[in-house]
Amino acid sequence: MGGISAIQNRVDERANPQSQTAGQEVFFKDGDQAFLTPVATGEENDLLLDEVHLYTYRSGNRWINLLKDDDVDASDVPDNIRPSHKFAFWAYVHDVMHTEKRFDDWEEVEGPQGKKMFVQHVNDFRVIPLGFGRSNYIWNQLVDVYNDWGALNKGVVRVKRTGTGMYDTSYTVTATARNTDVPAEKISEIAKLAGIKDYYKDRYGQVSQTTPSSEGVSLETEEVTLLDDDLFN
Protein backbone atom coordinates (compact mmCIF):
# COMPACT_ATOMS: atom_id res chain seq x y z
CA MET A 1 0.00 0.00 0.00
CA GLY A 2 1.38 3.44 -0.96
CA GLY A 3 0.87 6.95 0.33
CA ILE A 4 2.41 9.00 3.14
CA SER A 5 0.34 7.46 5.92
CA ALA A 6 0.90 3.83 4.95
CA ILE A 7 4.66 4.19 4.49
CA GLN A 8 4.99 6.23 7.70
CA ASN A 9 3.21 3.46 9.60
CA ARG A 10 5.71 0.91 8.31
CA VAL A 11 8.61 3.25 9.16
CA ASP A 12 7.28 3.55 12.71
CA GLU A 13 6.89 -0.22 12.98
CA ARG A 14 10.51 -0.78 11.93
CA ALA A 15 11.71 1.87 14.39
CA ASN A 16 9.82 0.18 17.25
CA PRO A 17 11.88 -2.73 18.67
CA GLN A 18 8.64 -4.43 19.62
CA SER A 19 7.47 -4.47 16.00
CA GLN A 20 9.09 -5.29 13.16
CA THR A 21 11.50 -0.86 -18.85
CA ALA A 22 13.68 1.80 -20.05
CA GLY A 23 14.95 3.32 -16.85
CA GLN A 24 13.39 6.60 -15.86
CA GLU A 25 14.91 7.12 -12.43
CA VAL A 26 16.80 10.24 -11.41
CA PHE A 27 20.14 9.55 -9.73
CA PHE A 28 22.14 12.45 -8.33
CA LYS A 29 25.83 13.30 -8.28
CA ASP A 30 27.46 15.67 -5.81
CA GLY A 31 26.00 19.16 -6.24
CA ASP A 32 23.11 18.10 -8.49
CA GLN A 33 19.75 19.62 -7.68
CA ALA A 34 16.46 18.85 -9.38
CA PHE A 35 13.37 21.05 -9.50
CA LEU A 36 10.29 18.92 -9.85
CA THR A 37 6.55 18.80 -9.32
CA PRO A 38 5.50 15.53 -7.69
CA VAL A 39 2.53 13.90 -9.39
CA ALA A 40 2.22 11.54 -6.46
CA THR A 41 -0.12 13.09 -3.91
CA GLY A 42 1.00 11.13 -0.87
CA GLU A 43 -2.57 10.19 -0.02
CA GLU A 44 -3.63 6.73 1.13
CA ASN A 45 -3.40 4.11 -1.65
CA ASP A 46 -1.34 6.46 -3.85
CA LEU A 47 0.44 4.00 -6.14
CA LEU A 48 2.76 6.71 -7.51
CA LEU A 49 4.62 6.84 -4.17
CA ASP A 50 5.86 3.69 -2.47
CA GLU A 51 8.79 2.01 -0.77
CA VAL A 52 10.99 -0.64 -2.35
CA HIS A 53 13.83 -2.94 -1.33
CA LEU A 54 16.62 -3.55 -3.85
CA TYR A 55 19.54 -5.95 -3.83
CA THR A 56 22.65 -4.51 -5.47
CA TYR A 57 25.58 -6.83 -6.09
CA ARG A 58 28.35 -7.55 -8.55
CA SER A 59 28.00 -10.43 -10.98
CA GLY A 60 31.10 -10.86 -13.11
CA ASN A 61 31.97 -7.46 -14.54
CA ARG A 62 28.57 -5.83 -14.04
CA TRP A 63 26.31 -4.70 -11.26
CA ILE A 64 22.92 -6.30 -10.75
CA ASN A 65 19.95 -4.50 -9.23
CA LEU A 66 17.19 -6.91 -8.18
CA LEU A 67 13.90 -6.10 -6.51
CA LYS A 68 13.19 -7.88 -3.23
CA ASP A 69 9.65 -9.11 -3.74
CA ASP A 70 7.71 -12.30 -3.13
CA ASP A 71 7.24 -12.68 -6.89
CA VAL A 72 10.93 -12.19 -7.75
CA ASP A 73 13.45 -15.05 -7.78
CA ALA A 74 16.35 -13.97 -5.54
CA SER A 75 18.15 -17.32 -5.45
CA ASP A 76 21.23 -15.85 -7.16
CA VAL A 77 21.67 -13.08 -4.60
CA PRO A 78 24.80 -13.71 -2.46
CA ASP A 79 24.03 -14.60 1.15
CA ASN A 80 25.96 -11.61 2.49
CA ILE A 81 23.96 -9.02 0.51
CA ARG A 82 21.19 -7.18 2.27
CA PRO A 83 18.67 -5.12 0.29
CA SER A 84 18.70 -1.35 0.43
CA HIS A 85 15.49 0.34 1.53
CA LYS A 86 14.25 3.23 -0.58
CA PHE A 87 11.15 5.23 -1.26
CA ALA A 88 10.33 6.43 -4.74
CA PHE A 89 7.75 8.67 -6.35
CA TRP A 90 6.77 9.91 -9.78
CA ALA A 91 7.36 13.58 -10.53
CA TYR A 92 7.40 15.94 -13.48
CA VAL A 93 11.03 17.05 -13.56
CA HIS A 94 11.40 20.56 -14.91
CA ASP A 95 15.18 20.78 -14.87
CA VAL A 96 18.30 19.56 -13.10
CA MET A 97 21.25 21.79 -12.25
CA HIS A 98 24.75 20.30 -12.37
CA THR A 99 28.15 21.57 -11.26
CA GLU A 100 29.87 19.94 -14.26
CA LYS A 101 28.92 20.01 -17.93
CA ARG A 102 28.67 16.43 -19.17
CA PHE A 103 26.48 17.00 -22.23
CA ASP A 104 26.65 19.75 -24.85
CA ASP A 105 22.98 20.68 -24.63
CA TRP A 106 23.16 21.59 -20.93
CA GLU A 107 22.71 25.34 -20.57
CA GLU A 108 25.36 27.30 -18.67
CA VAL A 109 23.97 29.66 -16.02
CA GLU A 110 25.29 31.60 -13.07
CA GLY A 111 24.37 30.03 -9.76
CA PRO A 112 24.61 31.31 -6.17
CA GLN A 113 27.71 33.37 -5.37
CA GLY A 114 28.46 33.52 -9.09
CA LYS A 115 29.15 29.80 -9.30
CA LYS A 116 28.89 28.33 -12.78
CA MET A 117 26.07 25.78 -13.14
CA PHE A 118 24.74 23.73 -16.04
CA VAL A 119 21.02 23.20 -16.52
CA GLN A 120 19.60 20.02 -18.00
CA HIS A 121 16.06 20.69 -19.19
CA VAL A 122 14.15 17.45 -18.65
CA ASN A 123 10.49 18.50 -18.87
CA ASP A 124 9.14 14.99 -18.48
CA PHE A 125 7.98 12.45 -15.92
CA ARG A 126 10.66 10.66 -13.93
CA VAL A 127 10.91 8.37 -10.91
CA ILE A 128 12.71 9.90 -7.92
CA PRO A 129 14.27 7.16 -5.73
CA LEU A 130 15.82 8.14 -2.41
CA GLY A 131 17.10 6.27 0.60
CA PHE A 132 15.27 6.95 3.85
CA GLY A 133 18.50 8.23 5.41
CA ARG A 134 19.78 7.87 8.95
CA SER A 135 16.89 8.17 11.38
CA ASN A 136 14.71 8.59 8.28
CA TYR A 137 15.87 12.19 7.84
CA ILE A 138 15.34 12.22 4.05
CA TRP A 139 11.90 10.65 4.28
CA ASN A 140 10.95 13.08 7.05
CA GLN A 141 11.73 16.02 4.76
CA LEU A 142 9.22 14.72 2.21
CA VAL A 143 6.67 14.23 4.98
CA ASP A 144 7.24 17.86 6.02
CA VAL A 145 6.43 19.01 2.48
CA TYR A 146 3.28 16.89 2.54
CA ASN A 147 2.22 18.31 5.89
CA ASP A 148 2.89 21.90 4.83
CA TRP A 149 1.00 21.63 1.54
CA GLY A 150 -1.61 19.01 2.40
CA ALA A 151 -0.52 17.01 -0.67
CA LEU A 152 2.77 16.51 -2.48
CA ASN A 153 1.53 17.71 -5.88
CA LYS A 154 0.81 21.30 -4.85
CA GLY A 155 4.07 22.88 -5.96
CA VAL A 156 7.71 22.59 -6.98
CA VAL A 157 10.12 20.64 -4.78
CA ARG A 158 13.90 20.87 -4.86
CA VAL A 159 15.96 17.72 -4.29
CA LYS A 160 19.70 18.24 -3.83
CA ARG A 161 22.64 15.96 -3.17
CA THR A 162 25.76 17.19 -1.39
CA GLY A 163 28.84 15.01 -0.97
CA THR A 164 30.37 11.97 -2.63
CA GLY A 165 31.40 9.48 0.01
CA MET A 166 30.22 7.37 2.89
CA TYR A 167 30.42 10.03 5.56
CA ASP A 168 29.79 13.32 3.78
CA THR A 169 26.78 12.66 1.52
CA SER A 170 23.44 14.23 2.39
CA TYR A 171 20.18 14.99 0.60
CA THR A 172 17.76 17.85 1.06
CA VAL A 173 14.13 17.77 -0.02
CA THR A 174 12.48 21.18 0.28
CA ALA A 175 9.40 23.01 -0.90
CA THR A 176 10.10 26.04 -3.11
CA ALA A 177 8.18 29.17 -4.06
CA ARG A 178 8.75 28.45 -7.75
CA ASN A 179 5.51 28.75 -9.71
CA THR A 180 5.88 26.19 -12.50
CA ASP A 181 3.05 23.81 -13.26
CA VAL A 182 2.96 20.52 -15.12
CA PRO A 183 2.13 21.54 -18.71
CA ALA A 184 -1.54 21.12 -19.54
CA GLU A 185 -0.75 18.84 -22.48
CA LYS A 186 1.08 16.44 -20.13
CA ILE A 187 -1.62 16.11 -17.47
CA SER A 188 -3.40 13.26 -19.25
CA GLU A 189 -0.20 11.18 -19.15
CA ILE A 190 -0.26 10.97 -15.35
CA ALA A 191 -3.06 8.40 -15.42
CA LYS A 192 -0.89 6.20 -17.66
CA LEU A 193 2.12 6.07 -15.32
CA ALA A 194 2.83 2.67 -13.81
CA GLY A 195 2.59 2.36 -10.06
CA ILE A 196 5.98 2.42 -8.33
CA LYS A 197 5.76 -1.26 -7.35
CA ASP A 198 4.88 -2.26 -10.91
CA TYR A 199 7.60 -0.03 -12.36
CA TYR A 200 10.27 -1.59 -10.16
CA LYS A 201 9.02 -5.11 -10.77
CA ASP A 202 9.17 -4.54 -14.51
CA ARG A 203 12.53 -2.78 -14.29
CA TYR A 204 14.34 -4.86 -11.66
CA GLY A 205 12.31 -8.06 -11.47
CA GLN A 206 14.86 -10.39 -13.05
CA VAL A 207 18.60 -10.96 -12.87
CA SER A 208 19.03 -10.80 -16.65
CA GLN A 209 18.61 -7.01 -16.64
CA THR A 210 21.84 -5.11 -17.27
CA THR A 211 23.08 -1.89 -15.79
CA PRO A 212 21.52 0.96 -17.83
CA SER A 213 23.71 3.32 -19.81
CA SER A 214 24.28 6.88 -18.63
CA GLU A 215 22.28 9.58 -20.37
CA GLY A 216 22.58 12.41 -17.86
CA VAL A 217 21.21 12.51 -14.36
CA SER A 218 17.62 11.91 -15.43
CA LEU A 219 18.43 8.42 -16.70
CA GLU A 220 21.72 7.70 -15.00
CA THR A 221 22.58 4.60 -13.04
CA GLU A 222 26.14 3.90 -11.95
CA GLU A 223 27.70 1.62 -9.40
CA VAL A 224 29.14 4.44 -7.27
CA THR A 225 25.76 6.12 -6.95
CA LEU A 226 24.06 2.87 -6.04
CA LEU A 227 26.65 1.91 -3.46
CA ASP A 228 26.81 5.37 -1.89
CA ASP A 229 23.06 5.58 -1.56
CA ASP A 230 22.90 2.15 0.05
CA LEU A 231 25.06 3.42 2.89
CA PHE A 232 22.45 5.93 3.97
CA ASN A 233 19.46 3.62 4.40
Coordinates of C-alpha atoms in Angstrom, one line a residue:
M1 CA 0.0 0.0 0.0
G2 CA 1.4 3.4 -1.0
G3 CA 0.9 7.0 0.3
I4 CA 2.4 9.0 3.1
S5 CA 0.3 7.5 5.9
A6 CA 0.9 3.8 4.9
I7 CA 4.7 4.2 4.5
Q8 CA 5.0 6.2 7.7
N9 CA 3.2 3.5 9.6
R10 CA 5.7 0.9 8.3
V11 CA 8.6 3.2 9.2
D12 CA 7.3 3.6 12.7
E13 CA 6.9 -0.2 13.0
R14 CA 10.5 -0.8 11.9
A15 CA 11.7 1.9 14.4
N16 CA 9.8 0.2 17.2
P17 CA 11.9 -2.7 18.7
Q18 CA 8.6 -4.4 19.6
S19 CA 7.5 -4.5 16.0
Q20 CA 9.1 -5.3 13.2
T21 CA 11.5 -0.9 -18.9
A22 CA 13.7 1.8 -20.0
G23 CA 15.0 3.3 -16.8
Q24 CA 13.4 6.6 -15.9
E25 CA 14.9 7.1 -12.4
V26 CA 16.8 10.2 -11.4
F27 CA 20.1 9.6 -9.7
F28 CA 22.1 12.5 -8.3
K29 CA 25.8 13.3 -8.3
D30 CA 27.5 15.7 -5.8
G31 CA 26.0 19.2 -6.2
D32 CA 23.1 18.1 -8.5
Q33 CA 19.7 19.6 -7.7
A34 CA 16.5 18.9 -9.4
F35 CA 13.4 21.0 -9.5
L36 CA 10.3 18.9 -9.8
T37 CA 6.6 18.8 -9.3
P38 CA 5.5 15.5 -7.7
V39 CA 2.5 13.9 -9.4
A40 CA 2.2 11.5 -6.5
T41 CA -0.1 13.1 -3.9
G42 CA 1.0 11.1 -0.9
E43 CA -2.6 10.2 0.0
E44 CA -3.6 6.7 1.1
N45 CA -3.4 4.1 -1.7
D46 CA -1.3 6.5 -3.8
L47 CA 0.4 4.0 -6.1
L48 CA 2.8 6.7 -7.5
L49 CA 4.6 6.8 -4.2
D50 CA 5.9 3.7 -2.5
E51 CA 8.8 2.0 -0.8
V52 CA 11.0 -0.6 -2.3
H53 CA 13.8 -2.9 -1.3
L54 CA 16.6 -3.6 -3.9
Y55 CA 19.5 -6.0 -3.8
T56 CA 22.7 -4.5 -5.5
Y57 CA 25.6 -6.8 -6.1
R58 CA 28.3 -7.6 -8.6
S59 CA 28.0 -10.4 -11.0
G60 CA 31.1 -10.9 -13.1
N61 CA 32.0 -7.5 -14.5
R62 CA 28.6 -5.8 -14.0
W63 CA 26.3 -4.7 -11.3
I64 CA 22.9 -6.3 -10.7
N65 CA 19.9 -4.5 -9.2
L66 CA 17.2 -6.9 -8.2
L67 CA 13.9 -6.1 -6.5
K68 CA 13.2 -7.9 -3.2
D69 CA 9.7 -9.1 -3.7
D70 CA 7.7 -12.3 -3.1
D71 CA 7.2 -12.7 -6.9
V72 CA 10.9 -12.2 -7.8
D73 CA 13.5 -15.1 -7.8
A74 CA 16.4 -14.0 -5.5
S75 CA 18.2 -17.3 -5.4
D76 CA 21.2 -15.8 -7.2
V77 CA 21.7 -13.1 -4.6
P78 CA 24.8 -13.7 -2.5
D79 CA 24.0 -14.6 1.1
N80 CA 26.0 -11.6 2.5
I81 CA 24.0 -9.0 0.5
R82 CA 21.2 -7.2 2.3
P83 CA 18.7 -5.1 0.3
S84 CA 18.7 -1.4 0.4
H85 CA 15.5 0.3 1.5
K86 CA 14.3 3.2 -0.6
F87 CA 11.1 5.2 -1.3
A88 CA 10.3 6.4 -4.7
F89 CA 7.7 8.7 -6.4
W90 CA 6.8 9.9 -9.8
A91 CA 7.4 13.6 -10.5
Y92 CA 7.4 15.9 -13.5
V93 CA 11.0 17.0 -13.6
H94 CA 11.4 20.6 -14.9
D95 CA 15.2 20.8 -14.9
V96 CA 18.3 19.6 -13.1
M97 CA 21.3 21.8 -12.2
H98 CA 24.7 20.3 -12.4
T99 CA 28.1 21.6 -11.3
E100 CA 29.9 19.9 -14.3
K101 CA 28.9 20.0 -17.9
R102 CA 28.7 16.4 -19.2
F103 CA 26.5 17.0 -22.2
D104 CA 26.7 19.8 -24.9
D105 CA 23.0 20.7 -24.6
W106 CA 23.2 21.6 -20.9
E107 CA 22.7 25.3 -20.6
E108 CA 25.4 27.3 -18.7
V109 CA 24.0 29.7 -16.0
E110 CA 25.3 31.6 -13.1
G111 CA 24.4 30.0 -9.8
P112 CA 24.6 31.3 -6.2
Q113 CA 27.7 33.4 -5.4
G114 CA 28.5 33.5 -9.1
K115 CA 29.2 29.8 -9.3
K116 CA 28.9 28.3 -12.8
M117 CA 26.1 25.8 -13.1
F118 CA 24.7 23.7 -16.0
V119 CA 21.0 23.2 -16.5
Q120 CA 19.6 20.0 -18.0
H121 CA 16.1 20.7 -19.2
V122 CA 14.2 17.4 -18.7
N123 CA 10.5 18.5 -18.9
D124 CA 9.1 15.0 -18.5
F125 CA 8.0 12.4 -15.9
R126 CA 10.7 10.7 -13.9
V127 CA 10.9 8.4 -10.9
I128 CA 12.7 9.9 -7.9
P129 CA 14.3 7.2 -5.7
L130 CA 15.8 8.1 -2.4
G131 CA 17.1 6.3 0.6
F132 CA 15.3 7.0 3.8
G133 CA 18.5 8.2 5.4
R134 CA 19.8 7.9 8.9
S135 CA 16.9 8.2 11.4
N136 CA 14.7 8.6 8.3
Y137 CA 15.9 12.2 7.8
I138 CA 15.3 12.2 4.1
W139 CA 11.9 10.7 4.3
N140 CA 10.9 13.1 7.0
Q141 CA 11.7 16.0 4.8
L142 CA 9.2 14.7 2.2
V143 CA 6.7 14.2 5.0
D144 CA 7.2 17.9 6.0
V145 CA 6.4 19.0 2.5
Y146 CA 3.3 16.9 2.5
N147 CA 2.2 18.3 5.9
D148 CA 2.9 21.9 4.8
W149 CA 1.0 21.6 1.5
G150 CA -1.6 19.0 2.4
A151 CA -0.5 17.0 -0.7
L152 CA 2.8 16.5 -2.5
N153 CA 1.5 17.7 -5.9
K154 CA 0.8 21.3 -4.8
G155 CA 4.1 22.9 -6.0
V156 CA 7.7 22.6 -7.0
V157 CA 10.1 20.6 -4.8
R158 CA 13.9 20.9 -4.9
V159 CA 16.0 17.7 -4.3
K160 CA 19.7 18.2 -3.8
R161 CA 22.6 16.0 -3.2
T162 CA 25.8 17.2 -1.4
G163 CA 28.8 15.0 -1.0
T164 CA 30.4 12.0 -2.6
G165 CA 31.4 9.5 0.0
M166 CA 30.2 7.4 2.9
Y167 CA 30.4 10.0 5.6
D168 CA 29.8 13.3 3.8
T169 CA 26.8 12.7 1.5
S170 CA 23.4 14.2 2.4
Y171 CA 20.2 15.0 0.6
T172 CA 17.8 17.9 1.1
V173 CA 14.1 17.8 0.0
T174 CA 12.5 21.2 0.3
A175 CA 9.4 23.0 -0.9
T176 CA 10.1 26.0 -3.1
A177 CA 8.2 29.2 -4.1
R178 CA 8.8 28.5 -7.7
N179 CA 5.5 28.7 -9.7
T180 CA 5.9 26.2 -12.5
D181 CA 3.0 23.8 -13.3
V182 CA 3.0 20.5 -15.1
P183 CA 2.1 21.5 -18.7
A184 CA -1.5 21.1 -19.5
E185 CA -0.8 18.8 -22.5
K186 CA 1.1 16.4 -20.1
I187 CA -1.6 16.1 -17.5
S188 CA -3.4 13.3 -19.3
E189 CA -0.2 11.2 -19.2
I190 CA -0.3 11.0 -15.4
A191 CA -3.1 8.4 -15.4
K192 CA -0.9 6.2 -17.7
L193 CA 2.1 6.1 -15.3
A194 CA 2.8 2.7 -13.8
G195 CA 2.6 2.4 -10.1
I196 CA 6.0 2.4 -8.3
K197 CA 5.8 -1.3 -7.3
D198 CA 4.9 -2.3 -10.9
Y199 CA 7.6 0.0 -12.4
Y200 CA 10.3 -1.6 -10.2
K201 CA 9.0 -5.1 -10.8
D202 CA 9.2 -4.5 -14.5
R203 CA 12.5 -2.8 -14.3
Y204 CA 14.3 -4.9 -11.7
G205 CA 12.3 -8.1 -11.5
Q206 CA 14.9 -10.4 -13.0
V207 CA 18.6 -11.0 -12.9
S208 CA 19.0 -10.8 -16.6
Q209 CA 18.6 -7.0 -16.6
T210 CA 21.8 -5.1 -17.3
T211 CA 23.1 -1.9 -15.8
P212 CA 21.5 1.0 -17.8
S213 CA 23.7 3.3 -19.8
S214 CA 24.3 6.9 -18.6
E215 CA 22.3 9.6 -20.4
G216 CA 22.6 12.4 -17.9
V217 CA 21.2 12.5 -14.4
S218 CA 17.6 11.9 -15.4
L219 CA 18.4 8.4 -16.7
E220 CA 21.7 7.7 -15.0
T221 CA 22.6 4.6 -13.0
E222 CA 26.1 3.9 -12.0
E223 CA 27.7 1.6 -9.4
V224 CA 29.1 4.4 -7.3
T225 CA 25.8 6.1 -7.0
L226 CA 24.1 2.9 -6.0
L227 CA 26.6 1.9 -3.5
D228 CA 26.8 5.4 -1.9
D229 CA 23.1 5.6 -1.6
D230 CA 22.9 2.2 0.0
L231 CA 25.1 3.4 2.9
F232 CA 22.5 5.9 4.0
N233 CA 19.5 3.6 4.4

